[in-house]
Coordinates of C-alpha atoms in Angstrom, one line a residue:
M5 CA -51.0 145.1 65.5
K6 CA -49.4 144.8 69.4
S7 CA -50.5 148.9 70.6
L8 CA -53.9 147.8 69.4
V9 CA -53.6 144.3 70.9
N10 CA -52.9 146.3 74.2
Y11 CA -56.0 148.7 73.8
F12 CA -57.7 145.4 73.8
L13 CA -56.2 144.2 77.0
R14 CA -56.6 147.7 79.3
G15 CA -60.3 147.8 78.2
L16 CA -60.7 144.2 78.8
L17 CA -59.2 145.0 82.3
I18 CA -61.7 147.9 82.7
I19 CA -64.8 145.9 81.2
F20 CA -64.5 142.5 83.0
P21 CA -64.8 143.2 86.7
L22 CA -68.1 145.6 86.2
A23 CA -69.4 143.3 83.5
A24 CA -68.3 140.3 86.5
T25 CA -70.9 142.7 89.0
G26 CA -72.7 143.3 87.1
Y27 CA -73.9 139.8 86.1
I28 CA -73.8 138.5 89.3
F29 CA -75.9 141.6 90.9
I30 CA -78.4 140.4 88.2
A31 CA -78.6 137.7 88.2
A32 CA -78.5 137.2 91.7
V33 CA -81.7 139.7 92.3
R34 CA -84.0 137.7 89.4
W35 CA -82.7 133.9 90.8
T36 CA -84.3 136.3 94.4
N37 CA -87.0 137.5 93.0
S38 CA -88.4 134.7 91.6
T39 CA -87.5 132.2 94.4
F40 CA -89.0 134.6 96.6
N41 CA -92.3 134.9 94.4
N42 CA -92.6 131.9 94.1
L43 CA -92.5 131.0 98.0
L44 CA -95.3 133.5 98.2
F45 CA -96.9 132.9 95.6
E46 CA -98.5 130.1 97.3
W47 CA -99.3 131.5 99.6
L48 CA -100.5 135.2 98.2
S49 CA -101.6 135.8 94.9
V50 CA -99.2 138.8 95.2
D51 CA -96.9 139.1 92.6
I52 CA -93.9 142.7 94.3
P53 CA -91.8 143.5 92.0
G54 CA -88.2 144.5 93.1
L55 CA -88.3 142.7 95.9
G56 CA -85.1 140.8 94.8
I57 CA -83.4 143.6 95.0
V58 CA -84.5 144.1 98.2
T59 CA -83.6 141.0 99.4
V60 CA -80.5 141.2 98.3
F61 CA -79.3 144.2 100.0
F62 CA -80.6 143.0 103.8
A63 CA -78.9 139.5 102.6
I64 CA -75.6 141.3 102.0
A65 CA -76.1 144.1 105.0
G66 CA -76.8 140.6 106.3
L67 CA -73.5 139.0 106.5
G68 CA -71.7 142.2 107.1
Y69 CA -73.1 142.4 110.6
I70 CA -73.1 138.0 111.4
F71 CA -69.5 138.8 109.7
S72 CA -68.7 142.3 112.4
K73 CA -69.4 140.1 115.7
A74 CA -66.9 138.5 117.6
F75 CA -68.2 134.7 117.5
T76 CA -68.6 134.5 113.9
K77 CA -64.8 136.0 112.5
P78 CA -63.0 132.4 114.1
V79 CA -64.6 131.0 111.6
L80 CA -63.5 133.9 109.1
H81 CA -60.2 133.3 110.0
Y82 CA -60.4 129.7 108.8
F83 CA -61.5 129.9 105.8
E84 CA -59.1 132.6 105.1
R85 CA -56.4 130.4 105.9
L86 CA -57.7 128.1 103.6
L87 CA -58.3 130.7 100.5
I88 CA -54.3 131.5 101.7
K89 CA -53.1 128.1 101.2
V90 CA -54.4 127.8 97.6
P91 CA -51.0 129.3 95.3
L92 CA -52.8 131.6 93.0
V93 CA -56.4 132.2 95.0
K94 CA -53.5 133.1 98.0
I95 CA -52.0 136.2 96.1
V96 CA -55.7 137.4 94.3
Y97 CA -57.8 137.4 97.4
T98 CA -54.1 139.2 100.0
S99 CA -53.7 141.6 97.7
I100 CA -57.8 143.1 97.5
K101 CA -58.2 142.0 100.5
E102 CA -55.7 144.4 102.4
L103 CA -56.2 147.0 99.4
T104 CA -59.6 146.8 100.5
E105 CA -58.6 147.6 104.1
A106 CA -55.7 150.4 103.7
F107 CA -59.7 152.3 101.5
V108 CA -62.9 151.3 104.4
G109 CA -61.5 148.8 106.6
D110 CA -59.9 148.8 110.5
K111 CA -56.0 149.0 109.3
K112 CA -57.3 152.1 106.8
R113 CA -53.1 153.2 104.8
F114 CA -53.8 155.9 103.3
N115 CA -54.5 158.7 105.5
Q116 CA -51.2 160.2 106.3
P117 CA -51.2 163.2 102.7
V118 CA -47.3 164.4 102.2
I119 CA -45.5 165.6 99.9
A120 CA -42.7 163.7 98.0
Q121 CA -40.7 165.4 96.4
L122 CA -39.6 163.1 94.1
S123 CA -36.3 165.3 91.8
K124 CA -33.8 167.6 92.7
D125 CA -35.0 170.2 90.6
G126 CA -38.5 170.5 92.0
V127 CA -41.5 168.0 90.8
R128 CA -43.3 167.0 94.3
R129 CA -46.3 164.3 94.3
I130 CA -48.7 163.8 96.9
G131 CA -49.1 160.4 98.0
F132 CA -48.9 159.0 101.1
V133 CA -46.7 156.9 103.6
T134 CA -48.0 153.4 103.4
Q135 CA -44.5 152.3 105.8
Q136 CA -42.7 153.8 107.7
D137 CA -39.6 151.4 108.0
T138 CA -38.5 150.0 105.2
S139 CA -35.3 148.3 106.7
Q140 CA -36.5 145.1 105.6
F141 CA -35.7 145.5 102.1
G142 CA -31.7 147.7 103.5
L143 CA -32.9 150.4 103.3
D144 CA -32.8 153.2 106.2
N145 CA -34.5 156.5 106.6
I146 CA -36.9 155.8 103.5
V147 CA -40.3 156.0 103.8
A148 CA -42.6 154.1 101.4
V149 CA -44.9 156.9 99.4
Y150 CA -48.1 155.4 97.4
C151 CA -48.3 158.2 94.6
P152 CA -52.4 157.5 92.9
H153 CA -53.3 158.2 89.1
S154 CA -56.1 160.7 88.3
Y155 CA -58.8 159.5 86.4
N156 CA -58.3 155.9 87.6
F157 CA -57.9 153.6 90.2
S158 CA -53.6 152.8 90.2
G159 CA -51.0 154.1 91.3
N160 CA -47.1 154.1 91.9
L161 CA -45.2 153.3 94.7
Y162 CA -41.7 155.0 95.5
L163 CA -39.1 154.8 98.2
V164 CA -38.5 158.0 99.2
P165 CA -35.8 159.6 101.6
K166 CA -37.7 160.8 104.8
E167 CA -35.9 164.4 104.8
D168 CA -37.7 165.0 100.3
I169 CA -41.1 165.1 101.9
K170 CA -43.3 167.8 104.0
L171 CA -46.7 165.9 105.8
L172 CA -49.5 167.3 104.8
D173 CA -52.3 168.0 107.9
L174 CA -55.1 167.4 105.5
N175 CA -57.5 165.1 105.8
S176 CA -57.2 162.4 103.7
T177 CA -59.9 161.9 101.6
E178 CA -59.8 165.3 100.5
V179 CA -56.6 165.2 99.5
M180 CA -57.5 161.6 97.8
K181 CA -59.9 163.1 96.5
F182 CA -57.8 165.9 94.7
V183 CA -55.3 163.3 93.1
V184 CA -58.4 161.9 91.4
S185 CA -59.7 164.6 90.0
G186 CA -56.2 165.5 89.3
G187 CA -56.2 168.5 90.9
I188 CA -59.7 170.4 89.8
T189 CA -61.9 168.9 93.3
E190 CA -61.6 172.0 96.1
F191 CA -60.7 171.0 100.3
I192 CA -64.5 171.4 101.6
S193 CA -63.5 172.9 105.3
E194 CA -63.9 170.9 107.7
E195 CA -64.3 173.9 110.6
N196 CA -67.4 175.8 108.6
G197 CA -68.6 172.3 107.1
Q198 CA -68.3 173.6 103.2

């Protein structure tokens, strides 16, 4: 019975974010569709299908444009400071923000692929160096290596001696695809564009 509850919770962790995202997106599209069609209907007797989708797309793109400008950054930092003061929100917000920035932000963290030897019998994992300095944990010559799981949006963090990692001179995006696909994805050569 305990394993059934665990499977239910795991399924909930997968379905809830997807369902919530879908629900919010559909609600936003329906609301903008009806609002803008009602506004336009007062002026024109035309019903434009898909107006909500187009409006939501341009609204999100507009927000991205506005928040990427220098004059709005102080406002963003102010709201972030407010969010960080709320105890539970701080943990969730900062974790999601840092994870997002690690993949697509200016502070990309998964840009140094490595092979880490995890045992003396030769077991190795492909991962990404996320921290070069772990002295805050009292560890010298140890790096933090994040190893993503295949077919999943999770992974493990290993603290590995520097001499047990081998830096890979490969495109980090291609390495990530290789790991996440379970090793089935072939590497694309940047030289010949394949």
